[in-house]
mmCIF file of C-alpha atoms in Angstrom:
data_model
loop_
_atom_site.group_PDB
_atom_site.id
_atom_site.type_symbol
_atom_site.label_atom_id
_atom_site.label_comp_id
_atom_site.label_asym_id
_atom_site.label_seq_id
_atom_site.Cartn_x
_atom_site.Cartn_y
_atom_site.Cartn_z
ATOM 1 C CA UNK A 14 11.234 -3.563 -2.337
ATOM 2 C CA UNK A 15 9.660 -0.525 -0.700
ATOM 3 C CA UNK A 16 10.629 -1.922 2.833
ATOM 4 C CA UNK A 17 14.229 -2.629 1.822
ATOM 5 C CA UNK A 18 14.760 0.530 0.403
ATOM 6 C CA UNK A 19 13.484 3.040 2.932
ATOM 7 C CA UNK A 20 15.607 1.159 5.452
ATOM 8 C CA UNK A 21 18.733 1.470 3.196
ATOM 9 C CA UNK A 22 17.541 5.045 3.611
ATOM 10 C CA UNK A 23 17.379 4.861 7.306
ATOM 11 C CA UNK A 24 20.729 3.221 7.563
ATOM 12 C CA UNK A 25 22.259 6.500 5.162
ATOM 13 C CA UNK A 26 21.302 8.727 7.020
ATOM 14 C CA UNK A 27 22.161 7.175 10.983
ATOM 15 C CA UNK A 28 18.683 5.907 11.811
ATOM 16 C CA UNK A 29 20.256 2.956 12.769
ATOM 17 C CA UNK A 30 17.378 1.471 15.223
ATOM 18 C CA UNK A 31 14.612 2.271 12.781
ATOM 19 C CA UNK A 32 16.537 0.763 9.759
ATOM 20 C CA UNK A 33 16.585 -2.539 11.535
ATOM 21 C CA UNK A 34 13.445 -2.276 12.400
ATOM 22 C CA UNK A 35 12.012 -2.331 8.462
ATOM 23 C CA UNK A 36 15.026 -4.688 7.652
ATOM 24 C CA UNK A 37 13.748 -7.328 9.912
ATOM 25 C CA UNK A 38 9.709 -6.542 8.415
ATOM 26 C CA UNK A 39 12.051 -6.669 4.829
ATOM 27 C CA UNK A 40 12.980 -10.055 5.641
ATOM 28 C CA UNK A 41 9.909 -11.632 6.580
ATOM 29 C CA UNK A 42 7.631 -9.899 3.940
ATOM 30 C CA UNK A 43 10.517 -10.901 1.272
ATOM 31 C CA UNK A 44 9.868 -14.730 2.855
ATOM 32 C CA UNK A 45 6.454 -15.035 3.223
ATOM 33 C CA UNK A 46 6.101 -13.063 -0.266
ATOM 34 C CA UNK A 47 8.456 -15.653 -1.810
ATOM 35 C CA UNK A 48 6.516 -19.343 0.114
ATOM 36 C CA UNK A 49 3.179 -17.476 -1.483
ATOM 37 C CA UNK A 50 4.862 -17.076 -4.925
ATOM 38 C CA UNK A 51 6.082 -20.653 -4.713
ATOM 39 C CA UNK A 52 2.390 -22.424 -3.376
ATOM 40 C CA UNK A 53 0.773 -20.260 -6.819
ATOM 41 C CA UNK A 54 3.410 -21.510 -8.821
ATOM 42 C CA UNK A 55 2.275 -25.268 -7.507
ATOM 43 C CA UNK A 56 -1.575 -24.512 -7.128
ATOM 44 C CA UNK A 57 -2.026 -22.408 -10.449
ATOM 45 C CA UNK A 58 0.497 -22.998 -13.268
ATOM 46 C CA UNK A 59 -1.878 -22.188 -16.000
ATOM 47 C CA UNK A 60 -3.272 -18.784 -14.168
ATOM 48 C CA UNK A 61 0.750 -18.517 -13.635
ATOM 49 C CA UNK A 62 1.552 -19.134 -17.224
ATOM 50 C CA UNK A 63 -1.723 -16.666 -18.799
ATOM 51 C CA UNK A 64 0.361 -13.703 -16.458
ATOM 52 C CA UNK A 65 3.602 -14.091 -17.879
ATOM 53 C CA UNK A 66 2.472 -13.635 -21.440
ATOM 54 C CA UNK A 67 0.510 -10.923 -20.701
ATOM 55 C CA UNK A 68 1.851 -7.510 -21.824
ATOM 56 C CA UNK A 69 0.181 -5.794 -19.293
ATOM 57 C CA UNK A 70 1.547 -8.133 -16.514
ATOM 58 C CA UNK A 71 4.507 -9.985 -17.226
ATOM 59 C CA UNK A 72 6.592 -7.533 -16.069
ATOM 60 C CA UNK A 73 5.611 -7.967 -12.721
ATOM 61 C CA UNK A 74 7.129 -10.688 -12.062
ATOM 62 C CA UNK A 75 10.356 -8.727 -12.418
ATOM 63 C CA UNK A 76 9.569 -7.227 -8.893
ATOM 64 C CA UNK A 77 11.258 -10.671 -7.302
ATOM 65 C CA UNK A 78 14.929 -9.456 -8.906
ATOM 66 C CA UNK A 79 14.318 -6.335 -7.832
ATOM 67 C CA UNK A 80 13.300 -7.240 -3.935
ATOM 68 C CA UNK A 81 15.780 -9.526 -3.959
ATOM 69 C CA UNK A 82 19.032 -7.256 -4.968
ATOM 70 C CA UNK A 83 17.698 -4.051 -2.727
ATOM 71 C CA UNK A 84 17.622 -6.630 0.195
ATOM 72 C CA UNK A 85 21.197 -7.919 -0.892
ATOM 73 C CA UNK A 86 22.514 -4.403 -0.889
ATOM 74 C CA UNK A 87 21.229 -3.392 2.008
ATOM 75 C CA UNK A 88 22.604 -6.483 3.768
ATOM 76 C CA UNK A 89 25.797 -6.241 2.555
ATOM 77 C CA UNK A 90 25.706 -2.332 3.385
ATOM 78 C CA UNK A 91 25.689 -3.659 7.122
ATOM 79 C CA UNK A 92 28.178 -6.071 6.466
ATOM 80 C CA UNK A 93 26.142 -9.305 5.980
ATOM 81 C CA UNK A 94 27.649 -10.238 2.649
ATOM 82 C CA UNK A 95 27.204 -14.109 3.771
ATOM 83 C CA UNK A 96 23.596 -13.646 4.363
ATOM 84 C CA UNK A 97 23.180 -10.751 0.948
ATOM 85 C CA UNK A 98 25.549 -13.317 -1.481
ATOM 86 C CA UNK A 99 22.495 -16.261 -1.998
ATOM 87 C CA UNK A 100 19.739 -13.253 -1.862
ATOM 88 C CA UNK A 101 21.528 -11.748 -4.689
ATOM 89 C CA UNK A 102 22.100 -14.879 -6.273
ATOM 90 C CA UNK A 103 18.530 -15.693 -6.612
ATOM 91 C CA UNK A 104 18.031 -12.382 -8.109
ATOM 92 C CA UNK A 105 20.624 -12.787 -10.623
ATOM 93 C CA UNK A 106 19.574 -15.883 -11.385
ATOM 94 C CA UNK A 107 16.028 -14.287 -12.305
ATOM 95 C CA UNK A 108 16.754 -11.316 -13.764
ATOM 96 C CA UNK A 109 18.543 -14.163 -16.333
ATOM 97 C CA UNK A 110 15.636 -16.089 -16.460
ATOM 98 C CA UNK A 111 13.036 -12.685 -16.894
ATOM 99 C CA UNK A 112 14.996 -10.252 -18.581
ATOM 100 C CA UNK A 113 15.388 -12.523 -21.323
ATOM 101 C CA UNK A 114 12.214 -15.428 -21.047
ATOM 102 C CA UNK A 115 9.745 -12.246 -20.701
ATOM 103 C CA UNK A 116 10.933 -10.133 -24.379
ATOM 104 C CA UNK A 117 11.104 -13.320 -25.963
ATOM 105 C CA UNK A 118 7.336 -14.754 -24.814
ATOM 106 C CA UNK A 119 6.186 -11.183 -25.408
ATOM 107 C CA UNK A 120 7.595 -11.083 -28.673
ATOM 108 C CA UNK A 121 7.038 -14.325 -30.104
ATOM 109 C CA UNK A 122 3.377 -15.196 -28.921
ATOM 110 C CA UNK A 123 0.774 -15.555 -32.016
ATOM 111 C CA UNK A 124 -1.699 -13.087 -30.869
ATOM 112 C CA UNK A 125 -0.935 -9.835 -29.229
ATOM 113 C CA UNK A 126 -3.475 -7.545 -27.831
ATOM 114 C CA UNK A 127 -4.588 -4.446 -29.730
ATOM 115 C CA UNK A 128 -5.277 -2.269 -26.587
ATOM 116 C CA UNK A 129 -2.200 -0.272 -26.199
ATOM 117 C CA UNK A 130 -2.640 -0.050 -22.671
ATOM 118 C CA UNK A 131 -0.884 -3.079 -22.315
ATOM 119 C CA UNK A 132 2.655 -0.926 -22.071
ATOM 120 C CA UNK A 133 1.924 0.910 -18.946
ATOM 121 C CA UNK A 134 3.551 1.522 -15.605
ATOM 122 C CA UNK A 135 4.591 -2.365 -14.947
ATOM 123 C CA UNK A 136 7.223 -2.171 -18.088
ATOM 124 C CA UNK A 137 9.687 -0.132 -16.010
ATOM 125 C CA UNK A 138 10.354 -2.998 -13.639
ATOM 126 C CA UNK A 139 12.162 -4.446 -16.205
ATOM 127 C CA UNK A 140 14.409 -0.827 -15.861
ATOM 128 C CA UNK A 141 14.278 -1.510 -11.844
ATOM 129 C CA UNK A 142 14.941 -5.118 -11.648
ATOM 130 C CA UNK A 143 18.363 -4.525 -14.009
ATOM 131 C CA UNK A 144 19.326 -1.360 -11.831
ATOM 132 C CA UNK A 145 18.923 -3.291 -8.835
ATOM 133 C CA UNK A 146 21.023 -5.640 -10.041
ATOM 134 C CA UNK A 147 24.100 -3.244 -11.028
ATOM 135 C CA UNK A 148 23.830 -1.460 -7.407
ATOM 136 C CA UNK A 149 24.070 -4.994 -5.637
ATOM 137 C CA UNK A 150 26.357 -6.018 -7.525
ATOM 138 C CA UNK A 151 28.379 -2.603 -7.056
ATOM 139 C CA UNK A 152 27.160 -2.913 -3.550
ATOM 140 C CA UNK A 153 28.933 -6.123 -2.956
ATOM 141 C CA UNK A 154 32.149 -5.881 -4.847
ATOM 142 C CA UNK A 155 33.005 -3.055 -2.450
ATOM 143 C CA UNK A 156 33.134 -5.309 0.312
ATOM 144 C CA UNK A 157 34.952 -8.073 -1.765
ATOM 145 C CA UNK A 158 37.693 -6.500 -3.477
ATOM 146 C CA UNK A 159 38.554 -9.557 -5.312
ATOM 147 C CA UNK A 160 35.214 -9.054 -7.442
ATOM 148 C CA UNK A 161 35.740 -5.143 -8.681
ATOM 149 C CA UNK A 162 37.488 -6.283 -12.132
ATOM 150 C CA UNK A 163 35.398 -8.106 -12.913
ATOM 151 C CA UNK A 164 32.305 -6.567 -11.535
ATOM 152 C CA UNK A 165 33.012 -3.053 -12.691
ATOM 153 C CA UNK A 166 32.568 -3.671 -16.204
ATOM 154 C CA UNK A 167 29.901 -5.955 -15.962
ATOM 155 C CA UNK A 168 27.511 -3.018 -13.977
ATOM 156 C CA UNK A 169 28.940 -0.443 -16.322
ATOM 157 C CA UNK A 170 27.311 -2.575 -19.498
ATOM 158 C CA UNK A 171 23.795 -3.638 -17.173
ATOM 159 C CA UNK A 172 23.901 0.351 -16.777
ATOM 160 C CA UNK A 173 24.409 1.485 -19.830
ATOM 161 C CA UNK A 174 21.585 -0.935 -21.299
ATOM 162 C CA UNK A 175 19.091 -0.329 -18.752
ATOM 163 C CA UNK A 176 19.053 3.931 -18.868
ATOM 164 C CA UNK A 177 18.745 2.878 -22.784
ATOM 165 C CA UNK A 178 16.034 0.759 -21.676
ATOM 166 C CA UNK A 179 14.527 3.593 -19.579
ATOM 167 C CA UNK A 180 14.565 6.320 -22.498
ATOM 168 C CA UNK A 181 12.946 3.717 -24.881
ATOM 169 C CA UNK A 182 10.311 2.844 -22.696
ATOM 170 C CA UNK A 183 9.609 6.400 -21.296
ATOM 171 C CA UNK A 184 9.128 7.301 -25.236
ATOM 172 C CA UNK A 185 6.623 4.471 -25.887
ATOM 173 C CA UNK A 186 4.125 5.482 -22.300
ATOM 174 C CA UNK A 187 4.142 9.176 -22.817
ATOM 175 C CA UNK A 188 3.408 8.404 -26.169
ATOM 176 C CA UNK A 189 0.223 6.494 -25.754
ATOM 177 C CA UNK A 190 -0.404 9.016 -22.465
ATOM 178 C CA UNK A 191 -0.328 12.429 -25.020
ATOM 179 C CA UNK A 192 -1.969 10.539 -27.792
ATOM 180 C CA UNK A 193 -4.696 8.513 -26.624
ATOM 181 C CA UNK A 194 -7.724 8.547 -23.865
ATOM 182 C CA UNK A 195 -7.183 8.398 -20.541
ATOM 183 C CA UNK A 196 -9.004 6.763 -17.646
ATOM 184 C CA UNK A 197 -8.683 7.163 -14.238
ATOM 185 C CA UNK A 198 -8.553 3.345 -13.809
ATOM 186 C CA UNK A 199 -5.444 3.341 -16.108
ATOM 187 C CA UNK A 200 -3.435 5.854 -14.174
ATOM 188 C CA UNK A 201 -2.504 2.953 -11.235
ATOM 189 C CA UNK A 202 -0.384 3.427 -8.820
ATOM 190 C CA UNK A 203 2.114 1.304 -10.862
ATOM 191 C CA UNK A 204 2.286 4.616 -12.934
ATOM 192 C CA UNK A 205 4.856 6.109 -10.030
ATOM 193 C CA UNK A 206 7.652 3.449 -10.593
ATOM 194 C CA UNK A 207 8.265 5.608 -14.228
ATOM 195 C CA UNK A 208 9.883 7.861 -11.393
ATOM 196 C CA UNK A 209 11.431 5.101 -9.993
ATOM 197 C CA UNK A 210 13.096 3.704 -12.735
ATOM 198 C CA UNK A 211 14.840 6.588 -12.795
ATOM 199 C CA UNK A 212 15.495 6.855 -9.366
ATOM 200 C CA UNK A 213 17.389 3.608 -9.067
ATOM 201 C CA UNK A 214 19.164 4.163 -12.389
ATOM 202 C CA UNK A 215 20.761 6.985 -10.182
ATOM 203 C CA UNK A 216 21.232 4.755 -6.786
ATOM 204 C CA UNK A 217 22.979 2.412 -9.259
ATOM 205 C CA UNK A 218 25.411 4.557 -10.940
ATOM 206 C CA UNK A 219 26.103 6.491 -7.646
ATOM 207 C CA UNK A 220 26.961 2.888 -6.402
ATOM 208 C CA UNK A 221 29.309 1.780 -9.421
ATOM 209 C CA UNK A 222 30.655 4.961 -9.342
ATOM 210 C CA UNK A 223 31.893 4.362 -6.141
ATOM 211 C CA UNK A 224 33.327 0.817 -6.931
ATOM 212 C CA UNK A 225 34.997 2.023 -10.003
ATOM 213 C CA UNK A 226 37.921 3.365 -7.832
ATOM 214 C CA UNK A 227 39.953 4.669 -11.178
ATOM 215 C CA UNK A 228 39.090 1.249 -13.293
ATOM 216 C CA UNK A 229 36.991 3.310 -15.390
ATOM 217 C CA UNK A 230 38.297 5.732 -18.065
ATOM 218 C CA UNK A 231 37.619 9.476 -17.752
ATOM 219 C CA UNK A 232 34.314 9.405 -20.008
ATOM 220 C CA UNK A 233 32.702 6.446 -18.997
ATOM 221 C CA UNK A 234 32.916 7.992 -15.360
ATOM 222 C CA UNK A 235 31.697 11.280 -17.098
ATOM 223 C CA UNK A 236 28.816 10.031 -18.527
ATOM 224 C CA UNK A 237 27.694 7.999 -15.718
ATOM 225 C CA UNK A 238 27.932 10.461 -13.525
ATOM 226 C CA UNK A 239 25.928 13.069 -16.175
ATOM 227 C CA UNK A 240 23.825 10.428 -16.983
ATOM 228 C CA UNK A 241 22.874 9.351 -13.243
ATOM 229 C CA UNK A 242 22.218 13.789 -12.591
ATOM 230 C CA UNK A 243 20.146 13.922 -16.070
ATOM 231 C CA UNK A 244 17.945 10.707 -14.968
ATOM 232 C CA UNK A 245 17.780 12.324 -11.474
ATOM 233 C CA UNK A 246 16.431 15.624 -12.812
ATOM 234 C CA UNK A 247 13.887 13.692 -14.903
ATOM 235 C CA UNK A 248 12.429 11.624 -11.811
ATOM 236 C CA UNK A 249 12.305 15.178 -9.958
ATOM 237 C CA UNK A 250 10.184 16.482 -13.156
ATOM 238 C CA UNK A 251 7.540 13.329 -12.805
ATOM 239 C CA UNK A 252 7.143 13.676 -9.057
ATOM 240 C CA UNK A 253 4.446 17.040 -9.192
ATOM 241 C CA UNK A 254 2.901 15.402 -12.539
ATOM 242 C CA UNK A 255 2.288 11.840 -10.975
ATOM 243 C CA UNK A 256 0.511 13.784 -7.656
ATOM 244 C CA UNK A 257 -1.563 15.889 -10.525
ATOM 245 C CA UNK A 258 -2.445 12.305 -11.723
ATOM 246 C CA UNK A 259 -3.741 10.927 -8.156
ATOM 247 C CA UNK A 260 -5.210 14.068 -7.375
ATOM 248 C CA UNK A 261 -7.631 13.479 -10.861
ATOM 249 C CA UNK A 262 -8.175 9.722 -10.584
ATOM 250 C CA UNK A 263 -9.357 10.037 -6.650
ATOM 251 C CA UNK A 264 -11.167 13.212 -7.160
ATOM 252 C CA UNK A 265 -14.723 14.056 -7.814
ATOM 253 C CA UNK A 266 -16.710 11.565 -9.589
ATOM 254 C CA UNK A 267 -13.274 9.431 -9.861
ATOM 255 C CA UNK A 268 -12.182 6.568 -7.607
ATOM 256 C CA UNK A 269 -12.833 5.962 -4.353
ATOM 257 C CA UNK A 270 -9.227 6.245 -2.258
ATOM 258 C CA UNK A 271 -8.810 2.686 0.024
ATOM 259 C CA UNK A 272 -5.870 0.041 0.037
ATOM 260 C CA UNK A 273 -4.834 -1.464 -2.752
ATOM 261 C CA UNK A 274 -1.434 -3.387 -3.088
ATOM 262 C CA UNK A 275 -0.280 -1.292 -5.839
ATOM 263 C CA UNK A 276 -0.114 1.373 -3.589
ATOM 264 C CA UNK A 277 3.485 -0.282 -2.580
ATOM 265 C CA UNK A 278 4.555 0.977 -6.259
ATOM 266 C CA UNK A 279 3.885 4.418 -4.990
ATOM 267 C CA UNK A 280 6.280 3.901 -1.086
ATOM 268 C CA UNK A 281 9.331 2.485 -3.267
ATOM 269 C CA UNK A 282 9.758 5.093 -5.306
ATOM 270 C CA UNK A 283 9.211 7.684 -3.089
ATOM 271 C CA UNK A 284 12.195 5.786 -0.470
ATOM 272 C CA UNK A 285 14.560 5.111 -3.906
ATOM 273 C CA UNK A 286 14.372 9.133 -4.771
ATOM 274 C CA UNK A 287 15.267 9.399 -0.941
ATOM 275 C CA UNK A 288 18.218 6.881 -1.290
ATOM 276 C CA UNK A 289 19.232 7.839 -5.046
ATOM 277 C CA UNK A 290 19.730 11.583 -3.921
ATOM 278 C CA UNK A 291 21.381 10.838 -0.925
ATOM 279 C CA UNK A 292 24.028 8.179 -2.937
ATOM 280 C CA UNK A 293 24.333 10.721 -5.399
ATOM 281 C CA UNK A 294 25.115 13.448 -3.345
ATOM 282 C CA UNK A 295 28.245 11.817 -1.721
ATOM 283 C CA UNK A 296 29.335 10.352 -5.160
ATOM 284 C CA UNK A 297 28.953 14.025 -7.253
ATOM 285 C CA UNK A 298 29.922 16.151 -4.331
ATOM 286 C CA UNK A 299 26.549 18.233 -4.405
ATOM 287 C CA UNK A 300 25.231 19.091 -1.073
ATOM 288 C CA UNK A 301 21.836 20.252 -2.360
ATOM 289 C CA UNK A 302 21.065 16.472 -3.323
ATOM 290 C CA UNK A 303 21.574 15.534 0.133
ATOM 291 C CA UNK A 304 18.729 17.664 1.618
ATOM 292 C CA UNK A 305 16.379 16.550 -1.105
ATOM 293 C CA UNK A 306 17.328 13.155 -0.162
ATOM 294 C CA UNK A 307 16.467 13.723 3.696
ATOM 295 C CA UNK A 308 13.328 15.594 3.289
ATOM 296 C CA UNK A 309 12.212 12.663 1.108
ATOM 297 C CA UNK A 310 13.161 9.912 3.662
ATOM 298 C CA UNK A 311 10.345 11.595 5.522
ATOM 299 C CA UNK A 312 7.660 11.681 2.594
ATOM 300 C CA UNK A 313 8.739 8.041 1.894
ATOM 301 C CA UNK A 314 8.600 6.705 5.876
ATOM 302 C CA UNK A 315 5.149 8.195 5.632
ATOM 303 C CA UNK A 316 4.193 6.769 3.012
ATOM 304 C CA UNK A 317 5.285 3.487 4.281
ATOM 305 C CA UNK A 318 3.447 3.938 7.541
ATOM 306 C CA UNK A 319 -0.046 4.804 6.192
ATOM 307 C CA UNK A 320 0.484 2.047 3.316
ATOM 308 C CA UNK A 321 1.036 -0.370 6.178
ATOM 309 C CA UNK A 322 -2.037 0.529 8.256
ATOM 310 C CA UNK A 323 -4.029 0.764 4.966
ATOM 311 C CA UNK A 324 -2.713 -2.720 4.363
ATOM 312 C CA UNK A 325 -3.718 -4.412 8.227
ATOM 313 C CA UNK A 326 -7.201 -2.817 8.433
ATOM 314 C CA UNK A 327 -7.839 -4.084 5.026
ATOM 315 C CA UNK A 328 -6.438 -7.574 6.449
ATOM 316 C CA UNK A 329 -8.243 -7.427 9.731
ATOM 317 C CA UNK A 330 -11.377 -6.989 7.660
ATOM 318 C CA UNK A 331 -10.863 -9.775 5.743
ATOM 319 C CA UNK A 332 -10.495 -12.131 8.524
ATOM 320 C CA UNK A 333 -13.803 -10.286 10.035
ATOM 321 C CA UNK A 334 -15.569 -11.348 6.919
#
């Protein structure tokens, strides 16, 4: 995800050599990510089967529809739509499988846990994973003409429902965040992708706003558009709060600051408010957008190169021990 993203990023804004780059480390983390998910699957069905009914987790698992569609759309962006269309596929095919399996284990299970941190951070991939969806899908239909009837409606519905989705879900964590204690082991890093829910509600609307070529009425184009600036404005608004949050976990008497893999749910939002402003920007017209979006590419390809170097020295002394 956080790979795919800041090289769709790289590839926006004519960093073609360096967006290849991270597409090629996209495509091998995405496979080696996917044989690992596959061997726990095979190894640990029960440990796999305790996750997906847990509130706090299940979620998660939503990350695979969401890899999977940013590295569809950012294949097909380069013209690989043989290589994006299976990659996309799979993605549908889980966000199916998820988007419905997960609400209904949630909701059905006897026993539900009373701590309400269960609805944290991890919730909003379910936000991501349907976004991601809606701008490959827009992604590809723009390269296969044939599919914009049918596809523009279809992203215009997985739109609407998912900045629904967001709002709801917002509601219920800022809730629990004004109302009840707060740790600093609750405020994760998975905390950020509340921002970036909202950042690739806006990448996705920019995207079926540029497939919708004049299939759309008036309104509907209206309100995406407002609704994509709105949801822009709020990810903007979390950015400052979600630093003031690091800055109290890691500081005095809080956690100690090392490598974590959470800390990957901190890079992908960062690159999808990069790529979001920078989609926008061409699909609104609004020039100010576009220089948010490039200083960002920056913060984000930053991120993504101390994240990495966190990640191999903590791998290096692994293999040492």
């Amino acid at each position: 995800m956080a790979t795919g993203i800041v090289s769709t990023a790289a590839l926006l804004l004519g960093y073609g050599a360096l967006s290849v780059a991270l597409l090629a480390v996209a495509l091998a983390a995405y496979l080696t990510l996917l044989l690992l998910f596959l061997l726990r699957l095979a190894r640990f069905p029960q440990a796999f089967a305790r996750d997906l009914q847990d509130p706090a987790k299940a979620f998660g698992f939503l990350t695979f529809v969401a890899g999977s569609e940013v590295l569809a759309a950012r294949l097909a962006l380069s013209g690989y739509v043989g290589g994006a269309l299976p990659v996309a596929a799979a993605g549908a095919a889980a966000w199916l499988a998820g988007g419905y399996g997960i609400p209904a284990l949630l909701i059905l299970r006897g026993t539900k846990p009373a701590e309400a941190s269960s609805l944290n951070g991890v919730w909003f991939l379910w936000v991501v994973a349907t976004q991601s969806l809606v701008a490959a899908l827009s992604t590809l239909a723009t390269r296969l003409p044939a599919w914009l009837p049918a596809v523009v409606p279809l992203a215009l519905v997985l739109w609407s429902f998912a900045a629904l989705l967001y709002v709801l879900l917002a509601t219920g964590v800022l809730g629990r965040l004004f109302l009840l204690p707060v740790r600093a082991g609750d405020l994760a890093p998975p905390y950020w992708i509340l921002m970036g829910a909202t950042a690739v509600s806006v990448l996705a609307g920019a995207r079926l706003l540029d497939a919708s070529g004049g299939r759309l009425p008036a309104a509907l184009v209206d309100l995406v558009g407002g609704g994509s600036f709105l949801l822009w404005s709020f990810g903007s608004w979390w950015i400052p709060l979600l630093l003031l949050f690091g800055l109290w976990r890691h500081g005095p008497g809080g956690l100690a600051l090392g490598y974590e893999p959470g800390l990957w749910s901190m890079v992908f939002p960062l690159g999808m408010y990069a790529t979001a402003s920078l989609a926008l920007a061409r699909a609104l017209g609004l020039p100010f957008l576009s220089a948010v979006g490039k200083a960002f590419f920056w913060v984000a390809l930053a991120a993504w190169l101390a994240v990495f170097a966190g990640m191999a020295a903590s791998g290096r002394r692994r293999v040492a021990a």
